[in-house]
Amino acid sequence: MKAYELLFFVAPSIDEETRLSVMKRIETTIAAAQGVIDNVDEWGKRKLAFEINGLTEGDYTLIDFHADPAGIAELDRVLRINDAVVRFMVTARTDRD
């Protein structure tokens, strides 16, 4: 398994229940691909560098995990179809393999 890092943000106006459902969906997708979540770091509200979809702030979360590369495509698909996730980025971490 390889080490990855997922950074995503949702609108700060999203309620806590929706944020938890997004996290639960990410966790189940990683677990379904035999992945393991190492660390979840909630950054909270941060100002965006530029306006995205009328938003000037985002509620950020950083997830460090290990997974097979084949499972990343499914995670990418799940994040793209989730309306609560505004932007996301999955990065391979070669320094943590």
mmCIF file of C-alpha atoms in Angstrom:
data_model
loop_
_atom_site.group_PDB
_atom_site.id
_atom_site.type_symbol
_atom_site.label_atom_id
_atom_site.label_comp_id
_atom_site.label_asym_id
_atom_site.label_seq_id
_atom_site.Cartn_x
_atom_site.Cartn_y
_atom_site.Cartn_z
ATOM 1 C CA MET A 1 0.000 0.000 0.000
ATOM 2 C CA LYS A 2 1.083 3.537 -0.717
ATOM 3 C CA ALA A 3 0.731 6.635 1.441
ATOM 4 C CA TYR A 4 -1.680 9.348 0.318
ATOM 5 C CA GLU A 5 -2.948 12.659 1.557
ATOM 6 C CA LEU A 6 -6.459 13.984 0.893
ATOM 7 C CA LEU A 7 -7.233 17.658 1.397
ATOM 8 C CA PHE A 8 -10.790 18.814 0.834
ATOM 9 C CA PHE A 9 -13.062 21.628 1.859
ATOM 10 C CA VAL A 10 -16.765 22.179 2.193
ATOM 11 C CA ALA A 11 -18.740 25.399 2.471
ATOM 12 C CA PRO A 12 -18.530 26.828 5.999
ATOM 13 C CA SER A 13 -22.331 27.138 6.059
ATOM 14 C CA ILE A 14 -22.746 23.328 5.816
ATOM 15 C CA ASP A 15 -24.218 21.825 8.986
ATOM 16 C CA GLU A 16 -22.224 19.397 11.150
ATOM 17 C CA GLU A 17 -24.407 16.430 10.168
ATOM 18 C CA THR A 18 -23.531 16.880 6.487
ATOM 19 C CA ARG A 19 -19.824 17.212 7.304
ATOM 20 C CA LEU A 20 -19.974 13.974 9.281
ATOM 21 C CA SER A 21 -21.742 12.185 6.424
ATOM 22 C CA VAL A 22 -19.009 13.327 4.014
ATOM 23 C CA MET A 23 -16.329 12.016 6.405
ATOM 24 C CA LYS A 24 -18.203 8.730 6.845
ATOM 25 C CA ARG A 25 -18.468 8.285 3.059
ATOM 26 C CA ILE A 26 -14.726 8.941 2.649
ATOM 27 C CA GLU A 27 -13.877 6.507 5.449
ATOM 28 C CA THR A 28 -16.052 3.733 3.974
ATOM 29 C CA THR A 29 -14.607 4.271 0.489
ATOM 30 C CA ILE A 30 -11.032 4.013 1.785
ATOM 31 C CA ALA A 31 -11.909 0.969 3.919
ATOM 32 C CA ALA A 32 -13.632 -0.748 0.960
ATOM 33 C CA ALA A 33 -10.337 -0.521 -0.948
ATOM 34 C CA GLN A 34 -8.509 -2.155 2.015
ATOM 35 C CA GLY A 35 -7.048 1.223 2.959
ATOM 36 C CA VAL A 36 -6.200 2.507 6.426
ATOM 37 C CA ILE A 37 -6.698 6.062 7.684
ATOM 38 C CA ASP A 38 -3.642 7.188 9.643
ATOM 39 C CA ASN A 39 -4.635 10.689 10.708
ATOM 40 C CA VAL A 40 -7.524 13.154 10.315
ATOM 41 C CA ASP A 41 -6.689 16.806 10.874
ATOM 42 C CA GLU A 42 -9.567 19.284 10.799
ATOM 43 C CA TRP A 43 -8.136 22.670 9.917
ATOM 44 C CA GLY A 44 -11.414 24.532 10.311
ATOM 45 C CA LYS A 45 -12.392 27.662 8.413
ATOM 46 C CA ARG A 46 -9.747 29.249 6.205
ATOM 47 C CA LYS A 47 -9.925 32.131 3.768
ATOM 48 C CA LEU A 48 -9.714 31.092 0.118
ATOM 49 C CA ALA A 49 -7.118 32.626 -2.182
ATOM 50 C CA PHE A 50 -9.886 33.444 -4.660
ATOM 51 C CA GLU A 51 -13.645 33.160 -4.758
ATOM 52 C CA ILE A 52 -15.012 29.722 -5.706
ATOM 53 C CA ASN A 53 -18.737 29.280 -6.376
ATOM 54 C CA GLY A 54 -19.459 32.479 -4.457
ATOM 55 C CA LEU A 55 -17.497 31.304 -1.397
ATOM 56 C CA THR A 56 -14.658 33.274 0.187
ATOM 57 C CA GLU A 57 -14.030 30.758 3.021
ATOM 58 C CA GLY A 58 -13.845 26.996 3.260
ATOM 59 C CA ASP A 59 -13.933 24.436 6.060
ATOM 60 C CA TYR A 60 -10.819 22.302 5.447
ATOM 61 C CA THR A 61 -9.989 18.721 6.427
ATOM 62 C CA LEU A 62 -6.702 16.868 5.829
ATOM 63 C CA ILE A 63 -6.665 13.052 5.848
ATOM 64 C CA ASP A 64 -3.478 10.940 5.772
ATOM 65 C CA PHE A 65 -4.079 7.350 4.700
ATOM 66 C CA HIS A 66 -2.560 4.245 3.119
ATOM 67 C CA ALA A 67 -4.339 2.512 0.238
ATOM 68 C CA ASP A 68 -3.800 0.584 -2.951
ATOM 69 C CA PRO A 69 -3.492 2.810 -6.026
ATOM 70 C CA ALA A 70 -6.537 1.131 -7.597
ATOM 71 C CA GLY A 71 -8.752 2.437 -4.781
ATOM 72 C CA ILE A 72 -7.848 6.056 -5.453
ATOM 73 C CA ALA A 73 -9.972 6.161 -8.614
ATOM 74 C CA GLU A 74 -13.072 5.180 -6.623
ATOM 75 C CA LEU A 75 -12.294 7.773 -3.948
ATOM 76 C CA ASP A 76 -11.901 10.392 -6.677
ATOM 77 C CA ARG A 77 -15.292 9.410 -8.155
ATOM 78 C CA VAL A 78 -17.031 9.564 -4.765
ATOM 79 C CA LEU A 79 -15.623 13.020 -4.025
ATOM 80 C CA ARG A 80 -16.582 14.352 -7.465
ATOM 81 C CA ILE A 81 -20.244 13.353 -7.139
ATOM 82 C CA ASN A 82 -20.615 14.600 -3.554
ATOM 83 C CA ASP A 83 -22.274 18.022 -3.708
ATOM 84 C CA ALA A 84 -21.029 19.037 -0.249
ATOM 85 C CA VAL A 85 -17.341 18.829 -1.288
ATOM 86 C CA VAL A 86 -16.372 22.039 -3.091
ATOM 87 C CA ARG A 87 -12.755 21.119 -3.959
ATOM 88 C CA PHE A 88 -10.406 18.254 -3.122
ATOM 89 C CA MET A 89 -6.910 17.027 -3.895
ATOM 90 C CA VAL A 90 -5.426 13.558 -3.419
ATOM 91 C CA THR A 91 -1.629 13.465 -3.359
ATOM 92 C CA ALA A 92 0.756 10.499 -3.154
ATOM 93 C CA ARG A 93 3.230 10.872 -0.274
ATOM 94 C CA THR A 94 6.453 9.100 -1.215
ATOM 95 C CA ASP A 95 8.103 10.280 2.017
ATOM 96 C CA ARG A 96 5.672 8.180 4.107
ATOM 97 C CA ASP A 97 5.696 4.855 2.256
#
